[in-house]
Coordinates of C-alpha atoms in Angstrom, one line a residue:
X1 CA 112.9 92.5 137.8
X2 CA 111.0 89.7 137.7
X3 CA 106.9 89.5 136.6
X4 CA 104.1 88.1 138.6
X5 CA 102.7 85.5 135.9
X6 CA 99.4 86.8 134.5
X7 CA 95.8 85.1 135.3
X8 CA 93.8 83.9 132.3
X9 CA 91.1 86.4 133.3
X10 CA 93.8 89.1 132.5
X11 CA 95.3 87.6 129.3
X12 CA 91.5 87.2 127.7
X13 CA 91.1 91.0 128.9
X14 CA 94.3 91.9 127.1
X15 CA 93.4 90.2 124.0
X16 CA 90.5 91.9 123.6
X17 CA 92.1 95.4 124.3
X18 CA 94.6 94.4 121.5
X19 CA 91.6 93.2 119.1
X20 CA 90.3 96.3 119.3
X21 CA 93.5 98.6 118.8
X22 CA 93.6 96.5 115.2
X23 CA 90.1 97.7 114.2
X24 CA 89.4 100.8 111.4
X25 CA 87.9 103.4 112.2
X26 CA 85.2 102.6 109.9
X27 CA 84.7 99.3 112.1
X28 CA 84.1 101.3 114.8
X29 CA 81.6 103.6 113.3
X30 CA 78.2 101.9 115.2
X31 CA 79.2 103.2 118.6
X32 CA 80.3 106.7 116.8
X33 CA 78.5 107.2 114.1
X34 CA 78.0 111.2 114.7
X35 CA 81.4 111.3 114.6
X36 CA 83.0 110.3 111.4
X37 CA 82.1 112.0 108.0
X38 CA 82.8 109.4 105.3
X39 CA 82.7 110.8 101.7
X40 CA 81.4 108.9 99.0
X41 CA 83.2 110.5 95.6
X42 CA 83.7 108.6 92.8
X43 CA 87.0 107.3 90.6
X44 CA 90.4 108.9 91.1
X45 CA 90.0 110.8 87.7
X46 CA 87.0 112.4 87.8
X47 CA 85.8 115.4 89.0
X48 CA 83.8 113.9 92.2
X49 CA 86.7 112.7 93.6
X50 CA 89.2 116.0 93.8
X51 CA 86.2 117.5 95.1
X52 CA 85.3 114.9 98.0
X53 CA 89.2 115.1 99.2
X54 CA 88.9 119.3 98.9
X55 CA 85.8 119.2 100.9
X56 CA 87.2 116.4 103.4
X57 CA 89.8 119.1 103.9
X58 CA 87.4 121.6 104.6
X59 CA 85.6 119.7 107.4
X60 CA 88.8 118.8 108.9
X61 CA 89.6 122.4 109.6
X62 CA 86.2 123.7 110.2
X63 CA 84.5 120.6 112.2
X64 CA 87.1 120.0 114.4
X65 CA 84.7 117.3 116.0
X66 CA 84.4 115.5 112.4
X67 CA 86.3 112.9 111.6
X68 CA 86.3 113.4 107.7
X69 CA 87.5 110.6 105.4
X70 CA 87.1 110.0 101.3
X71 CA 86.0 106.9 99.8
X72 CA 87.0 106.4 95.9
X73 CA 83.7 104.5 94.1
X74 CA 82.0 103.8 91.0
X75 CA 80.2 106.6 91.4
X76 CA 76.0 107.7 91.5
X77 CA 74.2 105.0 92.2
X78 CA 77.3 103.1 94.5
X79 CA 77.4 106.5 96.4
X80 CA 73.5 106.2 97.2
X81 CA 73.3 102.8 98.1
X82 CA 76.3 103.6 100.5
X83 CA 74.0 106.4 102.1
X84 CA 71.0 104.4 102.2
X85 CA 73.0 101.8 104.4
X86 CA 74.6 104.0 106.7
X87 CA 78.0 103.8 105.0
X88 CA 78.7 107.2 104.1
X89 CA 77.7 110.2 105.3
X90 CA 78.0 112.6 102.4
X91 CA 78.0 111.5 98.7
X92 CA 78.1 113.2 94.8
X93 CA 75.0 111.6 92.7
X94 CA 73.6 112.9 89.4
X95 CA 70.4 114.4 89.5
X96 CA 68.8 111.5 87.5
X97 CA 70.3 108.8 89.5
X98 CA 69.0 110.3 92.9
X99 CA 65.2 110.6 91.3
X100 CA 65.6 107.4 90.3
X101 CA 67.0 106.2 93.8
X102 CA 64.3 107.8 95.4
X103 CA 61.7 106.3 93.0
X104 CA 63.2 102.6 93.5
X105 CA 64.1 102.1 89.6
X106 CA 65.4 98.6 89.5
X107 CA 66.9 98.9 86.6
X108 CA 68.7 102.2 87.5
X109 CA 70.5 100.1 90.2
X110 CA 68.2 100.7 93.1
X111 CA 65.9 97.4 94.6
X112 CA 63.6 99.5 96.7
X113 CA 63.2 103.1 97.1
X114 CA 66.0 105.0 99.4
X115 CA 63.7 106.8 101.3
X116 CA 66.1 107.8 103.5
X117 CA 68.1 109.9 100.9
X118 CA 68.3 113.8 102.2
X119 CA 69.5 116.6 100.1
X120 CA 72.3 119.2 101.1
X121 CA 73.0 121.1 98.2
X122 CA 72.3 121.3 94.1
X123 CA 76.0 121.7 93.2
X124 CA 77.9 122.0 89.5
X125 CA 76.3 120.6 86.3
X126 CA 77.5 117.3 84.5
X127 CA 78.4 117.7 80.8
X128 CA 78.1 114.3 79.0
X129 CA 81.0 114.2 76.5
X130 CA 81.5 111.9 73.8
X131 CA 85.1 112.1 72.9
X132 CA 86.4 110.2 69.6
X133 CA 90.1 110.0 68.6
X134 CA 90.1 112.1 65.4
X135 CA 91.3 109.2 63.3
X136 CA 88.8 106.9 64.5
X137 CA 86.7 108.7 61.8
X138 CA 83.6 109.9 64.4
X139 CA 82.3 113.2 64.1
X140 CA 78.4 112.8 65.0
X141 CA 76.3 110.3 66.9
X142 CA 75.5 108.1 64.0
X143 CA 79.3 107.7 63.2
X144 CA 79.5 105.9 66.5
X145 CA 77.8 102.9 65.2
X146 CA 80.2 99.6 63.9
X147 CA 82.8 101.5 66.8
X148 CA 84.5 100.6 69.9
X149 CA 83.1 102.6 73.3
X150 CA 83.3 102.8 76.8
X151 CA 80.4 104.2 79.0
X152 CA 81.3 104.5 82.3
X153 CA 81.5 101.8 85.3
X154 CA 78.5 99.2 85.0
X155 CA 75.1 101.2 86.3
X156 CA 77.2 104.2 87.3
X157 CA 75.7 107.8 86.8
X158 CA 77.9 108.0 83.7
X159 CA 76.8 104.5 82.7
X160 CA 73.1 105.4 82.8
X161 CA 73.5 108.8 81.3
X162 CA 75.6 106.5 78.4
X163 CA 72.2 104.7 77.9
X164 CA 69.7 107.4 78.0
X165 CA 71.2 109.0 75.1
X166 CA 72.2 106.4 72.7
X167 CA 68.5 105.2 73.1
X168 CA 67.4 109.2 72.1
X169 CA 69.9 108.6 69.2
X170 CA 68.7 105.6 68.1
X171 CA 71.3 103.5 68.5
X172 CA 71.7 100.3 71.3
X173 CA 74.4 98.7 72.5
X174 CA 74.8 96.1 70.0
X175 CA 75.5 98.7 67.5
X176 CA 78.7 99.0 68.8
X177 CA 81.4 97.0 67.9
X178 CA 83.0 96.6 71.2
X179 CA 81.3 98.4 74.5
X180 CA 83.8 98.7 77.9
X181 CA 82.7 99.6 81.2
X182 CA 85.9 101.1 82.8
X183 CA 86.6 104.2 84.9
X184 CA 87.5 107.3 82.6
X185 CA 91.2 106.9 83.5
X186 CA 91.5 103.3 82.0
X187 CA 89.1 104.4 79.1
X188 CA 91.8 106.7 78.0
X189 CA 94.4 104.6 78.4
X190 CA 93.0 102.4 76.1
X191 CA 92.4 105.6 73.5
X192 CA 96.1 106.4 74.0
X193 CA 96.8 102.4 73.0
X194 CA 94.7 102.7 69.9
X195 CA 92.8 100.1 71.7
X196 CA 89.2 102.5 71.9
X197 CA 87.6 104.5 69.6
X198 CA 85.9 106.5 72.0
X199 CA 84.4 107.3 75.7
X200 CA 81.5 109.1 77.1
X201 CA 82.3 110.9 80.1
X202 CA 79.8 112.6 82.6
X203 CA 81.6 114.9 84.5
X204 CA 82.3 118.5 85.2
X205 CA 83.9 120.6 82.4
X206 CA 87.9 120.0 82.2
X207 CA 87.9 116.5 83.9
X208 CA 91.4 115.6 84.3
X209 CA 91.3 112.3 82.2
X210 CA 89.7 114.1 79.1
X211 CA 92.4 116.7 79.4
X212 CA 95.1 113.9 79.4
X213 CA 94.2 112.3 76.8
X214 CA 93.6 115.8 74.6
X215 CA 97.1 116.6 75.4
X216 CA 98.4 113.1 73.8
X217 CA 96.5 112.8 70.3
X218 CA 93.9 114.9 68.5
X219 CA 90.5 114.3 69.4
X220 CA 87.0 115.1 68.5
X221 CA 84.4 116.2 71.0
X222 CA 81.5 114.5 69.5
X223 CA 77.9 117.4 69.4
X224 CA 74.6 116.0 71.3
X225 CA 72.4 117.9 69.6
X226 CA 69.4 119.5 71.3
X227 CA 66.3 117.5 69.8
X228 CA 68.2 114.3 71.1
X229 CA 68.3 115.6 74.5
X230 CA 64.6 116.0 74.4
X231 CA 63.8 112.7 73.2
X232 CA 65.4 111.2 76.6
X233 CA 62.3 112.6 78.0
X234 CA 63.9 113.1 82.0
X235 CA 63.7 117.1 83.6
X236 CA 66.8 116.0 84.5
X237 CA 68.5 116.7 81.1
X238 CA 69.4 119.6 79.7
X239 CA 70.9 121.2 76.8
X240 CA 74.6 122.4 77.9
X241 CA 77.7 123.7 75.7
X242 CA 81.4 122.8 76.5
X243 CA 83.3 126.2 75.5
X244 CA 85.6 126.2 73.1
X245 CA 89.2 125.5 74.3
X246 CA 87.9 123.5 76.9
X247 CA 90.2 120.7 76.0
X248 CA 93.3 121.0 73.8
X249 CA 92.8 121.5 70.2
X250 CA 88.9 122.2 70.6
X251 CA 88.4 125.1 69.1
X252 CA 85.4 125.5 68.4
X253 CA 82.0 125.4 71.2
X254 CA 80.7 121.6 71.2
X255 CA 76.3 121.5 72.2
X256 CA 76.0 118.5 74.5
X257 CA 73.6 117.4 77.6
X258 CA 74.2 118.8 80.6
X259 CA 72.9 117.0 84.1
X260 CA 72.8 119.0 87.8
X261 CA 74.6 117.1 90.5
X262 CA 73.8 116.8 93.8
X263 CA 75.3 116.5 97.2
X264 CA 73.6 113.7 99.5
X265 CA 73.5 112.8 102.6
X266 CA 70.9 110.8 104.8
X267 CA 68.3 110.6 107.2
X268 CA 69.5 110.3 110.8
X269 CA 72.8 112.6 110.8
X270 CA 72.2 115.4 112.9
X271 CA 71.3 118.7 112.0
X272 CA 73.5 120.4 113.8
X273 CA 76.2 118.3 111.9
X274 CA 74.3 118.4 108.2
X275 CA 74.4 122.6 109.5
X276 CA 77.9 122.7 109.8
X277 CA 78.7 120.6 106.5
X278 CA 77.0 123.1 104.5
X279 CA 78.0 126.1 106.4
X280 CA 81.5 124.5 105.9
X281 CA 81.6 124.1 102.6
X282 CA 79.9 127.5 101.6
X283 CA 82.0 129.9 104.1
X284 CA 85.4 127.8 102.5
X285 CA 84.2 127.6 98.7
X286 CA 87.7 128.9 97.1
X287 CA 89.2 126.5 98.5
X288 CA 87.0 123.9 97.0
X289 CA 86.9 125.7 93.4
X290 CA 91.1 125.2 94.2
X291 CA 90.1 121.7 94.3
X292 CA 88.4 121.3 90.8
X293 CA 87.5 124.1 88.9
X294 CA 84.2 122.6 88.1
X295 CA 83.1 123.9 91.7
X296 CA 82.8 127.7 90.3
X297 CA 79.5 125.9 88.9
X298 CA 78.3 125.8 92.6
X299 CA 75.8 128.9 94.0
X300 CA 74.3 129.3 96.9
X301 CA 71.1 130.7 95.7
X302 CA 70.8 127.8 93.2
X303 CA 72.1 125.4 95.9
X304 CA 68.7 124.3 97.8
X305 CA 66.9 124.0 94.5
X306 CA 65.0 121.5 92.3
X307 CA 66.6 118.2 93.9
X308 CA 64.0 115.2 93.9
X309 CA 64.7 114.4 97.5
X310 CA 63.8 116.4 100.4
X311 CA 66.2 118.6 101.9
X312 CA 67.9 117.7 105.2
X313 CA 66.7 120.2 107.9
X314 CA 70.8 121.0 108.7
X315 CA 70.7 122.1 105.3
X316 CA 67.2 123.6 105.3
X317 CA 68.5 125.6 108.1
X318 CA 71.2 127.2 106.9
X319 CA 69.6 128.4 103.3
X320 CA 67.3 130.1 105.4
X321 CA 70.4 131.6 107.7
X322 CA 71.9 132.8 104.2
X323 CA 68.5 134.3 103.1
X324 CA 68.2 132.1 100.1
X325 CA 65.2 130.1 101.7
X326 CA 62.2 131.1 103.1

């Protein structure tokens, strides 16, 4: 069979067509932004992260017209800043991260104020937890100093918590003999290695890396007592216990400080869309507790509660649906 040759008109068109096949999704996202629900979570071994794929799976099935994908990140205050630009539709921050998002605290990781930051639900509490291998020797706050730590991803939510308390305790960061800011996977590894003395974690009870690295060597859950949680001086911190037997071989109840998280999402997403995220994710809740069992923390009558950012009216109308706003 032979071809008619093609015009250069036609071979620029084709091009083009082909271009486009090649693009993501995500590159495509301008033109259908309504469309495509990207999660911001946080790293592959913490809690936000089972959660965010659990809930992606939610959406899929219950907003057929949602395209619902999860993006692995450092956490807080990357999550925001991805919502403040329009790269993320939904994301997990810690309470004190999103007041200081909203307030524009430089320092926290934020240049201006994210004004266009919009509540959809008050979710599960953070626990911070110090955890020492138990021959590194470290059994309070003070024991700490002269050791090797790792607080979290620079200016993440665990990062800042990490800061707000050793300040409460006295202590900086040059009292520390070494200070790593990794994920909480590669902080354990290095435990395992001998490498670490210890890590502070914020995360929901049970995270997967702390129970990894209970399983391999004894540990110590290192206390935060009470009257060092109020010398942080944020709302946003609150005394918390992790039960006993939380982890292996802690057998006894550990006090600690305890942080509400918070899903976000922004400004500009429809409500009918924000609506049937958090009618979603409430009507389907086993199946996110199945996810991480850090989401039995999650009520709805708690759920449109105390967040420093104003609620998004798809949210807003829902909790009044469910009788739990007025």
């Amino acid at each position: 069979m032979t071809r008619s040759p093609t015009s250069p008109a036609r071979r620029r068109v084709l091009a083009l067509a082909g271009g486009a096949a090649l693009l993501s999704p995500l590159a495509l996202r301008p033109a259908f932004a309504a469309e495509y629900l990207t999660i911001a979570t946080g790293g592959t071994s913490g809690v936000y992260y089972p959660l965010g794929v659990a809930l992606s799976q939610i959406y899929t099935k219950a907003i057929p017209a949602a395209k619902s994908s999860v993006q692995a990140t450092k956490g807080s205050v990357e999550n925001l800043n991805l919502l403040e630009a329009g790269r993320a539709e939904l994301g997990f921050s810690l309470g004190d991260s999103l007041s200081d998002a909203w307030k524009g605290e430089a320092d926290a990781g934020f240049k201006v104020p994210l004004k266009k930051l919009r509540t959809m639900a008050a979710i599960y509490s953070n626990y911070v937890q110090i955890v020492a291998r138990e021959d590194s020797g470290i059994k309070t706050l003070a024991d700490l100093k002269g050791k090797s730590i790792s607080v979290g991803a620079p200016k993440s939510g665990t990062e800042l918590n990490a800061r707000a308390l050793i300040k409460a305790a006295g202590l900086s960061y040059k009292d520390f003999s070494k200070v790593e800011y990794l994920p909480f996977g590669e902080s354990v590894e290095l435990m395992k290695n001998r490498q670490l003395d210890a890590t502070l974690q914020s995360a929901g009870l049970g995270v997967s890396s702390l129970r990894d690295l209970a399983a391999s060597q004894k540990i110590v859950v290192v206390p935060v007592p009470a009257d060092i949680i109020a010398k942080v001086g944020d709302p946003a911190y609150q005394s918390g216990v992790i039960p006993a037997n939380t982890y292996e071989g802690q057998t006894s109840a550990v006090p600690t400080a305890r942080i509400q998280n918070f899903l976000v999402t922004r400004e500009g997403l429809s409500e009918e869309m924000v609506y049937q995220m958090t009618k979603a994710m409430f009507t389907h809740l086993p199946e996110l507790v199945a996810g991480h069992a850090a989401a039995k923390g999650i009520s709805l009558k708690d759920a449109p509660l105390n967040s420093p950012v104003p609620l998004h009216p798809g949210a807003a109308k829902y909790y009044r649906e469910a009788g739990v706003l007025k």
